[in-house]
């Protein structure tokens, strides 16, 4: 991972306090019911400290003791990559296996809710020409101090398509420390969307590799922070083969004393003739005490026809844009909300799953409006849910 | 509605840009302000509308007798003022319709349903010869200069202010677009009875309008008032010899 060799990223890094004991946590069944009732929707998979509820045919779940050996032999992470990977690989109690067969079309929604530390793994394999839409919603049953630590592995077969969208709306006091790794084969497309809303502390590392010719990676991450929230987001995109496309778009909107590091790193291999690589990081500061470090970086081995660019811009909220909106009669608070919503929409518009997009929009707009997180806005997702099934 | 500007001085970052301007505008009147580049026309417009960087250091600005110089821009808009920007901002991700609807709801000037509102936007856009798909896009994002000006006029028509300040609605427009914009301004005044302050460098747009007064501004002050004969004088002699 770039952190291990990149001095800039090493210097700019927040170290988590990894918990010694995982604990069992309280029952969260009541909270699961409340959330599903509130949304008028039922998730396919619900992951808790006490077990996993699974109602999707493409999903198999294992406790770490019962997992078959081949699950481990097929893994693309083993803990040697990184401290976070090591922590999760060694500490997971649950493994969730998602297998999408050739030409199949899978849609999976997952709620992750825990009241004690919970490292777990989601191992995804999409066979040739399959299609997957995976949506994960992270929330809290209580505002206890706990970690949620997901590890994701994606192996995309030839010409397969996978959309992965995750929203973190965990409550104050919680931390998200996660790791993702993806291998994208020839002609396959990965559309990865990370929405960071909740938790007092978030540290996420992702490594997306375009390993097959003409494979494509579109990664988007949007951080909306308030109060004393801290985010350390490190995403690595890698063009290994010719005519691959990898793009990372990161955005952050911070209010209060929130702090965010966006570390988007791109590498283009020498073999990757005709590859396209893009890293773009944009931030908006809503208060004088908020702070964003946008640190894009690239390593390009020369090859014919490579197009590689990176860009970063962070600025306070645009005074002229606010004046423009206010000159039309919209008050200052509503103008700020509209401005932030517009900024956020650029990142959410790439999500094809309407349920994920609408829920993310509601949460982030509410966050921009009142700064709170870890709660559900009063919305019904019933119609969108039905339409998406 | 009446706007009274009395001996107004405006500063930006400590620099004086408007030095004692007087102007009264009432409903139904069309006032034109002309002047050389940098003479303070746009600063006056932004100061009237309440841009936070344009400080009114002295003088008064009243709407229907009420002092507004300490009010935020949105309150001034609610009293009936509107500013058409010379360089409208681009806000990617904010749809024109959403924005206009938010503004309409804030101003609370009509009780049109959303469908009626949409129909009016469609009709006005057609009159302005704006491409239909344009109003479905983000506010001014990637628009040409002419399209931005037309969208500003569209906003004025939808929001129906009592007095509109139009800051160079004709700059950057081709001859046909100048005529279309002028005709829409004229129609807006006729339909609503609103007053207009029009800032321009060129006489062409005035061929389609009937100004009540022309004001020549120089060095931050209005130095001359008159009728359309002033336009001909300026065209002939320029601003250098205008005082």
Coordinates of C-alpha atoms in Angstrom, one line a residue:
Chain A
X1 CA 0.0 0.0 0.0
X2 CA 1.2 3.6 -0.7
X3 CA 1.3 4.4 3.0
X4 CA 4.1 2.0 3.6
X5 CA 6.4 3.6 1.0
X6 CA 5.0 7.2 0.6
X7 CA 6.8 9.5 3.0
X8 CA 4.1 12.2 2.5
X9 CA 1.4 9.8 3.5
X10 CA 3.4 8.4 6.4
X11 CA 3.7 11.8 7.9
X12 CA 0.1 12.6 7.4
X13 CA -1.7 9.7 9.0
X14 CA -3.9 9.2 12.0
X15 CA -3.2 6.0 13.9
X16 CA -6.2 4.2 15.4
X17 CA -6.2 2.8 18.9
X18 CA -6.9 -0.8 18.0
X19 CA -9.0 -2.4 20.6
X20 CA -7.6 -5.3 22.6
X21 CA -10.9 -7.0 23.4
X22 CA -13.7 -7.3 21.0
X23 CA -16.5 -7.9 23.5
X24 CA -19.9 -9.3 22.7
X25 CA -22.1 -6.2 22.7
X26 CA -25.8 -5.8 23.6
X27 CA -28.5 -7.2 21.4
X28 CA -29.4 -4.8 18.6
X29 CA -32.5 -6.6 17.3
X30 CA -34.7 -3.8 18.5
X31 CA -32.6 -1.2 16.7
X32 CA -32.7 -3.3 13.5
X33 CA -36.5 -3.4 13.6
X34 CA -36.7 0.3 14.3
X35 CA -34.5 1.2 11.4
X36 CA -36.2 -1.1 8.9
X37 CA -39.6 0.1 10.1
X38 CA -38.5 3.7 9.7
X39 CA -37.2 3.2 6.2
X40 CA -40.1 0.9 5.4
X41 CA -37.6 -1.4 3.8
X42 CA -35.9 -4.7 4.8
X43 CA -32.3 -5.3 4.2
X44 CA -31.2 -8.6 2.7
X45 CA -28.3 -9.1 5.1
X46 CA -28.0 -7.7 8.6
X47 CA -24.6 -8.0 10.3
X48 CA -24.4 -7.6 14.1
X49 CA -22.0 -8.6 16.9
X50 CA -24.3 -11.5 17.7
X51 CA -24.7 -13.0 14.3
X52 CA -25.8 -12.4 10.7
X53 CA -29.3 -12.5 9.3
X54 CA -29.1 -13.5 5.6
X55 CA -31.9 -13.6 3.1
X56 CA -30.1 -13.4 -0.2
X57 CA -29.2 -16.3 -2.3
X58 CA -25.9 -14.9 -3.5
X59 CA -24.7 -14.5 0.0
X60 CA -23.2 -17.1 2.4
X61 CA -22.1 -16.3 5.9
X62 CA -19.6 -18.1 8.1
X63 CA -18.3 -17.7 11.6
X64 CA -14.6 -17.8 11.5
X65 CA -14.5 -21.2 13.1
X66 CA -16.8 -22.8 10.4
X67 CA -15.3 -21.1 7.3
X68 CA -14.1 -23.7 4.7
X69 CA -10.4 -23.7 3.9
X70 CA -10.8 -22.7 0.3
X71 CA -12.3 -19.4 1.5
X72 CA -8.9 -18.6 2.9
X73 CA -6.9 -19.9 -0.1
X74 CA -8.9 -17.7 -2.4
X75 CA -8.3 -14.6 -0.4
X76 CA -6.4 -11.6 -1.9
X77 CA -5.5 -10.1 1.5
X78 CA -3.7 -11.9 4.3
X79 CA -2.8 -9.2 6.7
X80 CA 0.6 -8.6 5.3
X81 CA -0.5 -5.5 3.3
X82 CA -1.2 -3.2 6.1
X83 CA -1.9 -2.8 9.9
X84 CA -5.6 -2.5 9.3
X85 CA -5.7 -5.6 7.1
X86 CA -3.7 -7.5 9.7
X87 CA -6.1 -6.4 12.5
X88 CA -9.2 -7.5 10.6
X89 CA -7.7 -10.7 9.1
X90 CA -6.7 -11.8 12.5
X91 CA -9.7 -10.6 14.5
X92 CA -12.7 -11.2 12.3
X93 CA -15.5 -13.4 13.8
X94 CA -17.6 -13.3 10.6
X95 CA -17.0 -13.8 7.0
X96 CA -19.6 -12.9 4.4
X97 CA -19.1 -14.6 1.0
X98 CA -20.8 -13.1 -2.0
X99 CA -20.5 -15.2 -5.2
X100 CA -22.2 -14.0 -8.4
X101 CA -22.2 -16.8 -11.0
X102 CA -21.5 -16.2 -14.8
X103 CA -24.1 -13.9 -16.4
X104 CA -26.1 -13.6 -13.1
X105 CA -27.5 -10.3 -11.8
X106 CA -27.3 -9.8 -8.1
X107 CA -28.6 -7.0 -5.9
X108 CA -27.7 -7.1 -2.3
X109 CA -28.4 -4.6 0.5
X110 CA -26.7 -5.0 3.8
X111 CA -27.1 -3.3 7.2
X112 CA -24.1 -3.4 9.6
X113 CA -25.0 -2.5 13.1
X114 CA -22.9 -3.2 16.2
X115 CA -22.6 -2.2 19.8
X116 CA -19.1 -3.6 20.4
X117 CA -16.0 -3.8 18.4
X118 CA -16.6 -5.7 15.2
X119 CA -14.0 -6.6 12.6
X120 CA -15.5 -8.7 9.7
X121 CA -14.8 -9.6 6.1
X122 CA -16.9 -9.3 2.9
X123 CA -15.4 -11.5 0.2
X124 CA -16.9 -10.8 -3.2
X125 CA -16.4 -12.7 -6.4
X126 CA -18.2 -11.8 -9.6
X127 CA -17.8 -14.3 -12.3
X128 CA -17.6 -13.5 -16.0
X129 CA -20.2 -11.1 -17.4
X130 CA -22.1 -11.0 -14.1
X131 CA -23.6 -7.9 -12.5
X132 CA -23.6 -6.9 -8.9
X133 CA -25.1 -4.0 -7.0
X134 CA -23.9 -4.1 -3.4
X135 CA -25.1 -1.5 -0.9
X136 CA -24.0 -1.4 2.7
X137 CA -25.4 0.8 5.4
X138 CA -23.5 1.2 8.6
X139 CA -25.3 2.5 11.7
X140 CA -25.3 2.2 15.5
X141 CA -27.6 0.8 18.1
X142 CA -26.1 3.1 20.7
X143 CA -23.5 5.8 21.0
X144 CA -21.1 3.5 22.8
X145 CA -17.4 3.8 22.0
X146 CA -16.8 1.0 19.5
X147 CA -15.1 0.2 16.2
X148 CA -16.6 -1.3 13.1
X149 CA -13.9 -2.7 10.9
X150 CA -14.9 -4.0 7.5
X151 CA -12.5 -5.7 5.1
X152 CA -13.7 -6.0 1.6
X153 CA -12.2 -8.1 -1.2
X154 CA -13.6 -7.8 -4.7
X155 CA -12.5 -10.1 -7.5
X156 CA -14.2 -9.1 -10.7
X157 CA -14.2 -11.6 -13.6
X158 CA -13.9 -10.7 -17.2
X159 CA -16.6 -8.3 -18.4
X160 CA -18.4 -8.3 -15.1
X161 CA -19.8 -5.1 -13.5
X162 CA -19.9 -4.3 -9.9
X163 CA -21.3 -1.3 -8.1
X164 CA -20.3 -1.0 -4.4
X165 CA -21.8 1.8 -2.3
X166 CA -21.3 2.1 1.4
X167 CA -22.7 4.8 3.7
X168 CA -21.3 5.2 7.2
X169 CA -23.9 6.8 9.4
X170 CA -22.6 5.5 12.7
X171 CA -23.1 7.5 15.9
X172 CA -20.7 9.7 17.8
X173 CA -18.2 7.8 19.8
X174 CA -17.9 5.1 17.1
X175 CA -14.9 4.6 14.8
X176 CA -14.7 3.0 11.4
X177 CA -11.4 1.5 10.5
X178 CA -11.6 -0.4 7.2
X179 CA -9.7 -1.9 4.3
X180 CA -10.7 -2.7 0.8
X181 CA -8.9 -4.4 -2.1
X182 CA -10.2 -5.0 -5.6
X183 CA -8.9 -6.9 -8.6
X184 CA -10.7 -5.9 -11.8
X185 CA -10.2 -8.2 -14.8
X186 CA -10.4 -7.7 -18.5
X187 CA -13.3 -5.6 -19.6
X188 CA -14.7 -5.5 -16.1
X189 CA -16.0 -2.3 -14.4
X190 CA -15.9 -1.4 -10.7
X191 CA -18.0 1.5 -9.5
X192 CA -17.1 2.1 -5.9
X193 CA -18.8 4.8 -3.8
X194 CA -17.8 5.6 -0.2
X195 CA -20.0 8.0 1.7
X196 CA -18.6 9.1 5.0
X197 CA -21.1 10.8 7.3
X198 CA -21.0 9.3 10.8
X199 CA -18.4 8.1 13.4
X200 CA -16.1 10.3 15.4
X201 CA -13.1 8.8 13.6
X202 CA -12.8 7.1 10.2
X203 CA -9.7 5.6 8.7
X204 CA -10.2 3.8 5.4
X205 CA -7.7 2.3 3.1
X206 CA -8.7 1.1 -0.4
X207 CA -6.6 -0.4 -3.2
X208 CA -8.3 -0.8 -6.6
X209 CA -6.3 -2.4 -9.3
X210 CA -7.2 -2.5 -13.0
X211 CA -5.5 -5.8 -13.7
X212 CA -7.1 -6.7 -17.0
X213 CA -7.0 -4.9 -20.4
X214 CA -9.8 -2.4 -20.9
X215 CA -10.9 -2.7 -17.3
X216 CA -12.4 0.3 -15.6
X217 CA -12.5 1.7 -12.1
X218 CA -14.6 4.7 -11.0
X219 CA -14.1 5.4 -7.4
X220 CA -15.9 8.2 -5.6
X221 CA -15.7 9.2 -2.0
X222 CA -17.5 12.0 -0.2
X223 CA -16.9 13.2 3.3
X224 CA -19.3 15.4 5.2
X225 CA -17.9 16.2 8.6
X226 CA -18.9 18.3 11.5
X227 CA -18.0 18.9 15.2
X228 CA -14.8 17.1 16.0
X229 CA -15.0 14.3 13.4
X230 CA -11.7 13.1 12.0
X231 CA -11.2 11.3 8.7
X232 CA -8.1 9.7 7.2
X233 CA -9.0 8.4 3.7
X234 CA -6.3 6.7 1.7
X235 CA -7.3 5.4 -1.8
X236 CA -5.0 3.8 -4.3
X237 CA -5.9 3.3 -7.9
X238 CA -3.6 1.2 -10.1
X239 CA -3.5 0.9 -13.9
X240 CA -1.6 -2.3 -14.5
X241 CA -2.7 -3.3 -18.0
X242 CA -3.1 -1.4 -21.4
X243 CA -6.1 0.7 -22.1
X244 CA -7.3 0.6 -18.5
X245 CA -9.2 3.5 -17.0
X246 CA -9.0 4.5 -13.3
X247 CA -10.5 7.5 -11.8
X248 CA -10.8 8.7 -8.2
X249 CA -12.9 11.6 -7.2
X250 CA -12.8 12.7 -3.6
X251 CA -14.8 15.5 -2.0
X252 CA -15.0 16.8 1.5
X253 CA -17.3 19.4 3.2
X254 CA -16.3 20.1 6.7
X255 CA -17.9 22.3 9.4
X256 CA -17.1 22.8 13.1
X257 CA -13.6 21.6 14.0
X258 CA -13.7 18.6 11.6
X259 CA -10.5 17.4 10.1
X260 CA -10.0 15.3 6.9
X261 CA -7.0 13.9 5.0
X262 CA -7.7 12.9 1.5
X263 CA -4.8 10.8 0.2
X264 CA -5.6 9.7 -3.4
X265 CA -2.7 7.9 -5.0
X266 CA -2.5 6.7 -8.6
X267 CA 0.0 4.4 -10.1
X268 CA 0.3 3.6 -13.8
X269 CA 2.5 0.6 -14.7
X270 CA 5.0 0.5 -17.6
X271 CA 2.9 -2.0 -19.4
X272 CA -0.2 0.1 -19.3
X273 CA -0.1 1.6 -22.7
X274 CA -3.0 3.9 -23.5
X275 CA -4.1 3.9 -19.8
X276 CA -6.1 6.8 -18.3
X277 CA -5.6 7.8 -14.7
X278 CA -7.3 10.6 -12.8
X279 CA -7.2 11.8 -9.2
X280 CA -9.3 14.8 -8.2
X281 CA -9.8 16.0 -4.7
X282 CA -12.0 19.0 -3.8
X283 CA -12.9 20.4 -0.4
X284 CA -15.1 23.1 1.0
X285 CA -14.5 24.5 4.4
X286 CA -17.7 25.7 6.1
X287 CA -16.0 27.1 9.2
X288 CA -12.6 28.6 10.1
X289 CA -11.7 25.8 12.4
X290 CA -12.3 23.0 9.9
X291 CA -9.3 21.6 8.1
X292 CA -8.7 19.6 4.9
X293 CA -5.4 18.2 3.7
X294 CA -5.9 17.2 0.1
X295 CA -2.8 15.2 -0.9
X296 CA -3.1 13.6 -4.3
X297 CA 0.0 11.8 -5.6
X298 CA 0.9 9.8 -8.7
X299 CA 3.6 7.5 -9.8
X300 CA 3.8 7.0 -13.6
X301 CA 6.1 4.6 -15.4
X302 CA 6.5 5.9 -18.9
X303 CA 4.4 4.2 -21.6
X304 CA 2.8 5.3 -24.9
X305 CA -0.5 7.0 -24.8
X306 CA -0.8 7.3 -21.1
X307 CA -3.0 10.1 -19.8
X308 CA -2.6 10.9 -16.2
X309 CA -3.7 13.9 -14.2
X310 CA -4.2 14.9 -10.6
X311 CA -5.8 18.0 -9.1
X312 CA -6.7 19.3 -5.7
X313 CA -8.6 22.4 -4.5
X314 CA -9.8 23.3 -1.1
X315 CA -11.5 26.6 -0.3
X316 CA -13.9 28.2 2.1
X317 CA -17.5 28.3 0.9
X318 CA -17.8 30.6 -2.1
X319 CA -18.9 34.0 -0.8
X320 CA -20.0 35.2 -4.3
X321 CA -22.1 32.1 -4.7
X322 CA -23.8 32.6 -1.4
X323 CA -24.5 36.3 -2.3
X324 CA -25.9 35.2 -5.6
X325 CA -28.4 32.8 -3.9
X326 CA -29.3 35.3 -1.2
X327 CA -29.9 38.0 -3.8
X328 CA -32.8 35.7 -5.0
X329 CA -34.4 35.8 -1.5
X330 CA -32.9 32.6 -0.1
X331 CA -31.6 33.1 3.4
X332 CA -28.0 32.4 4.4
X333 CA -28.7 29.0 6.0
X334 CA -30.7 27.7 3.1
X335 CA -28.2 29.1 0.6
X336 CA -25.3 27.2 2.4
X337 CA -27.5 24.1 2.4
X338 CA -28.2 24.4 -1.4
X339 CA -24.5 25.0 -2.1
X340 CA -23.4 21.9 -0.1
X341 CA -26.2 19.8 -1.7
X342 CA -25.0 20.9 -5.1
X343 CA -21.4 19.9 -4.2
X344 CA -22.4 16.6 -2.8
X345 CA -24.7 15.7 -5.7
X346 CA -21.6 15.6 -8.1
X347 CA -20.4 12.6 -6.1
X348 CA -23.7 10.9 -5.5
X349 CA -24.9 11.2 -9.1
X350 CA -22.5 8.3 -10.0
X351 CA -24.4 5.9 -7.8
X352 CA -26.9 3.8 -9.9
X353 CA -28.6 2.2 -6.9
X354 CA -31.5 4.6 -6.3
X355 CA -31.9 3.4 -2.7
X356 CA -28.3 4.1 -1.8
X357 CA -28.3 7.4 -3.7
X358 CA -31.5 8.7 -2.0
X359 CA -30.5 7.6 1.5
X360 CA -27.1 9.1 1.1
X361 CA -28.6 12.4 -0.2
X362 CA -31.1 12.6 2.7
X363 CA -28.4 11.9 5.3
X364 CA -25.8 14.3 3.9
X365 CA -28.2 17.1 3.3
X366 CA -29.5 16.7 6.9
X367 CA -25.9 16.7 8.1
X368 CA -25.1 19.8 6.1
X369 CA -28.2 21.4 7.6
X370 CA -27.8 20.7 11.3
X371 CA -24.4 19.0 11.7
X372 CA -25.8 15.9 13.4
X373 CA -25.0 12.4 12.4
X374 CA -25.8 8.8 13.5
X375 CA -29.5 9.3 13.2
X376 CA -31.9 8.5 10.4
X377 CA -33.8 11.3 8.7
X378 CA -37.5 10.9 8.6
X379 CA -37.8 9.4 5.2
X380 CA -39.6 6.4 3.7
X381 CA -37.7 4.4 1.2
X382 CA -40.6 2.1 0.5
X383 CA -41.3 3.1 -3.1
X384 CA -37.6 3.3 -4.1
X385 CA -37.0 0.0 -2.4
X386 CA -39.8 -1.7 -4.2
X387 CA -38.7 -0.3 -7.6
X388 CA -35.2 -1.5 -6.9
X389 CA -36.1 -5.1 -6.2
Chain B
X1 CA -42.4 50.6 -5.0
X2 CA -39.8 53.3 -4.6
X3 CA -36.0 53.0 -4.3
X4 CA -34.2 56.1 -2.9
X5 CA -30.4 56.3 -3.0
X6 CA -29.2 59.3 -1.1
X7 CA -25.6 60.4 -1.1
X8 CA -24.3 56.8 -1.0
X9 CA -20.6 56.1 -0.5
X10 CA -19.4 52.5 -1.0
X11 CA -16.0 51.0 -0.1
X12 CA -14.4 47.7 -0.9
X13 CA -11.5 46.7 1.3
X14 CA -11.0 50.4 2.3
X15 CA -11.0 51.6 -1.3
X16 CA -13.8 54.1 -2.2
X17 CA -15.6 53.0 -5.3
X18 CA -18.8 55.0 -5.1
X19 CA -18.5 58.6 -3.9
X20 CA -21.9 60.1 -3.1
X21 CA -24.5 58.9 -5.5
X22 CA -28.1 60.0 -5.6
X23 CA -30.8 58.2 -7.5
X24 CA -34.6 57.7 -7.1
X25 CA -36.4 55.0 -9.0
X26 CA -40.1 54.2 -8.9
X27 CA -42.2 51.4 -10.2
X28 CA -42.7 51.6 -14.0
X29 CA -39.6 53.7 -14.6
X30 CA -36.6 52.8 -16.6
X31 CA -33.4 54.4 -15.6
X32 CA -30.2 53.8 -17.5
X33 CA -26.7 54.2 -16.0
X34 CA -23.8 54.6 -18.4
X35 CA -20.2 55.3 -17.7
X36 CA -16.6 54.3 -18.5
X37 CA -15.2 51.0 -17.2
X38 CA -14.4 51.1 -13.5
X39 CA -16.5 54.1 -12.8
X40 CA -18.5 52.3 -10.0
X41 CA -21.6 51.2 -11.8
X42 CA -21.4 47.5 -10.8
X43 CA -20.2 48.5 -7.3
X44 CA -23.3 50.6 -6.9
X45 CA -25.5 47.7 -8.1
X46 CA -23.8 45.2 -5.7
X47 CA -23.9 47.8 -2.9
X48 CA -27.7 48.3 -3.4
X49 CA -28.2 44.5 -3.3
X50 CA -26.1 44.1 -0.2
X51 CA -22.9 42.2 -1.2
X52 CA -21.0 41.8 2.1
X53 CA -17.8 43.1 0.5
X54 CA -19.3 46.4 -0.6
X55 CA -19.7 48.4 2.5
X56 CA -22.0 51.4 2.5
X57 CA -19.8 53.8 4.4
X58 CA -22.3 56.7 4.4
X59 CA -25.6 57.7 2.9
X60 CA -28.8 55.8 2.8
X61 CA -30.7 53.4 0.6
X62 CA -34.4 53.2 1.2
X63 CA -37.1 51.0 -0.2
X64 CA -40.6 52.5 0.3
X65 CA -39.1 54.7 3.0
X66 CA -37.4 51.8 4.9
X67 CA -33.7 51.9 5.3
X68 CA -32.1 48.8 3.9
X69 CA -28.4 49.3 4.1
X70 CA -28.0 47.0 7.1
X71 CA -30.3 44.2 5.7
X72 CA -28.8 41.0 4.2
X73 CA -29.3 40.5 0.5
X74 CA -32.2 38.0 1.0
X75 CA -34.2 40.6 3.0
X76 CA -33.6 43.2 0.3
X77 CA -34.8 40.7 -2.3
X78 CA -38.0 40.1 -0.2
X79 CA -38.6 43.9 -0.3
X80 CA -38.7 43.6 -4.1
X81 CA -35.1 44.2 -5.3
X82 CA -33.4 42.0 -7.9
X83 CA -29.9 42.1 -9.3
X84 CA -29.1 40.7 -12.7
X85 CA -25.4 39.8 -12.4
X86 CA -22.9 41.0 -14.9
X87 CA -21.0 37.7 -14.3
X88 CA -23.4 35.2 -12.9
X89 CA -21.8 32.5 -10.7
X90 CA -21.7 28.9 -11.9
X91 CA -22.9 26.3 -9.3
X92 CA -22.5 22.8 -10.6
X93 CA -24.9 20.3 -9.2
X94 CA -27.6 23.0 -8.4
X95 CA -30.4 22.6 -11.0
X96 CA -31.9 25.8 -12.4
X97 CA -35.4 24.6 -11.6
X98 CA -34.5 23.6 -8.0
X99 CA -32.8 26.9 -7.5
X100 CA -35.6 29.0 -8.9
X101 CA -38.2 27.0 -7.0
X102 CA -36.3 27.6 -3.7
X103 CA -36.1 31.3 -4.5
X104 CA -39.8 31.4 -5.4
X105 CA -40.7 29.7 -2.1
X106 CA -38.5 32.1 -0.1
X107 CA -40.0 35.2 -1.7
X108 CA -43.5 33.8 -1.4
X109 CA -44.8 36.1 -4.1
X110 CA -47.1 33.8 -5.9
X111 CA -49.2 30.8 -5.0
X112 CA -48.6 28.9 -8.2
X113 CA -48.4 25.2 -8.1
X114 CA -45.2 23.5 -9.1
X115 CA -46.9 22.5 -12.5
X116 CA -47.8 26.2 -13.1
X117 CA -44.4 27.2 -12.1
X118 CA -42.8 24.7 -14.6
X119 CA -45.1 25.8 -17.3
X120 CA -44.2 29.5 -16.8
X121 CA -40.5 28.6 -16.9
X122 CA -41.1 26.7 -20.2
X123 CA -43.0 29.6 -21.7
X124 CA -40.5 32.3 -20.6
X125 CA -37.6 30.2 -21.8
X126 CA -39.2 29.9 -25.2
X127 CA -39.7 33.7 -25.4
X128 CA -36.0 34.1 -24.5
X129 CA -35.1 31.5 -27.2
X130 CA -33.3 29.5 -24.5
X131 CA -32.8 25.9 -25.4
X132 CA -35.3 23.8 -23.5
X133 CA -32.8 21.4 -22.0
X134 CA -30.8 24.3 -20.6
X135 CA -33.2 24.8 -17.7
X136 CA -32.8 21.2 -16.7
X137 CA -29.0 21.7 -16.2
X138 CA -26.9 23.0 -13.3
X139 CA -27.0 26.7 -12.7
X140 CA -24.9 28.5 -15.4
X141 CA -22.5 25.5 -15.4
X142 CA -20.9 25.4 -18.8
X143 CA -23.3 28.0 -20.3
X144 CA -22.2 30.6 -22.9
X145 CA -22.1 34.2 -21.9
X146 CA -25.3 34.8 -23.8
X147 CA -27.1 31.9 -22.2
X148 CA -26.1 33.1 -18.7
X149 CA -27.6 36.6 -19.5
X150 CA -30.8 35.0 -20.7
X151 CA -31.1 32.8 -17.6
X152 CA -30.7 36.0 -15.5
X153 CA -33.6 37.6 -17.3
X154 CA -35.6 34.4 -17.0
X155 CA -35.1 34.5 -13.2
X156 CA -36.3 38.1 -13.1
X157 CA -39.4 37.2 -15.0
X158 CA -40.2 34.3 -12.7
X159 CA -39.4 36.1 -9.4
X160 CA -41.2 39.3 -10.4
X161 CA -39.3 41.9 -8.3
X162 CA -40.6 45.4 -7.8
X163 CA -37.3 47.0 -9.0
X164 CA -34.7 45.2 -11.0
X165 CA -31.1 46.3 -11.4
X166 CA -29.8 44.9 -14.6
X167 CA -26.0 45.0 -14.8
X168 CA -25.0 44.8 -18.5
X169 CA -27.7 42.5 -19.7
X170 CA -26.4 43.2 -23.2
X171 CA -22.7 42.6 -22.9
X172 CA -21.5 39.6 -24.9
X173 CA -24.7 39.1 -26.8
X174 CA -25.1 39.0 -30.5
X175 CA -27.5 41.5 -32.2
X176 CA -30.5 39.1 -32.2
X177 CA -29.9 38.2 -28.5
X178 CA -29.8 41.9 -27.6
X179 CA -33.2 42.4 -29.2
X180 CA -34.7 39.4 -27.5
X181 CA -33.4 40.4 -24.1
X182 CA -34.6 43.9 -24.6
X183 CA -38.1 42.8 -25.7
X184 CA -38.3 40.5 -22.6
X185 CA -37.3 43.4 -20.3
X186 CA -39.9 45.6 -21.9
X187 CA -42.6 42.9 -21.6
X188 CA -41.6 42.3 -17.9
X189 CA -42.0 46.0 -17.1
X190 CA -45.3 46.1 -18.9
X191 CA -46.7 42.9 -17.2
X192 CA -45.5 43.7 -13.7
X193 CA -45.2 47.5 -13.6
X194 CA -41.7 47.1 -12.1
X195 CA -39.0 49.7 -12.2
X196 CA -35.7 48.9 -13.8
X197 CA -32.1 50.3 -13.4
X198 CA -30.2 49.2 -16.5
X199 CA -26.5 49.5 -16.6
X200 CA -24.9 49.4 -20.0
X201 CA -22.0 50.5 -22.2
X202 CA -23.9 50.4 -25.5
X203 CA -26.7 52.3 -27.0
X204 CA -28.0 49.3 -29.1
X205 CA -30.2 47.8 -26.4
X206 CA -31.8 51.3 -25.8
X207 CA -33.1 51.2 -29.4
X208 CA -35.6 48.6 -28.2
X209 CA -36.5 50.3 -24.9
X210 CA -37.9 53.7 -23.8
X211 CA -35.8 55.0 -20.9
X212 CA -37.2 57.6 -18.6
X213 CA -33.8 58.9 -17.6
X214 CA -30.2 58.4 -18.5
X215 CA -27.5 58.9 -15.9
X216 CA -23.9 59.2 -16.6
X217 CA -21.6 57.9 -13.9
X218 CA -17.9 58.8 -13.5
X219 CA -15.4 58.4 -10.7
X220 CA -18.0 56.9 -8.5
X221 CA -20.7 59.6 -8.9
X222 CA -23.6 60.4 -11.2
X223 CA -22.3 63.5 -12.9
X224 CA -25.1 64.0 -15.5
X225 CA -28.8 63.2 -15.8
X226 CA -31.0 63.6 -18.8
X227 CA -32.9 62.0 -21.6
X228 CA -31.8 59.9 -24.6
X229 CA -30.0 62.9 -26.0
X230 CA -27.3 62.1 -23.5
X231 CA -26.6 58.8 -25.2
X232 CA -26.0 60.5 -28.5
X233 CA -23.8 63.0 -26.8
X234 CA -21.7 60.3 -25.2
X235 CA -21.5 58.3 -28.4
X236 CA -20.2 61.5 -30.2
X237 CA -17.9 62.9 -27.5
X238 CA -17.1 59.9 -25.3
X239 CA -16.9 60.0 -21.5
X240 CA -13.7 61.9 -21.3
X241 CA -15.5 65.1 -22.5
X242 CA -18.7 64.3 -20.8
X243 CA -18.3 66.4 -17.7

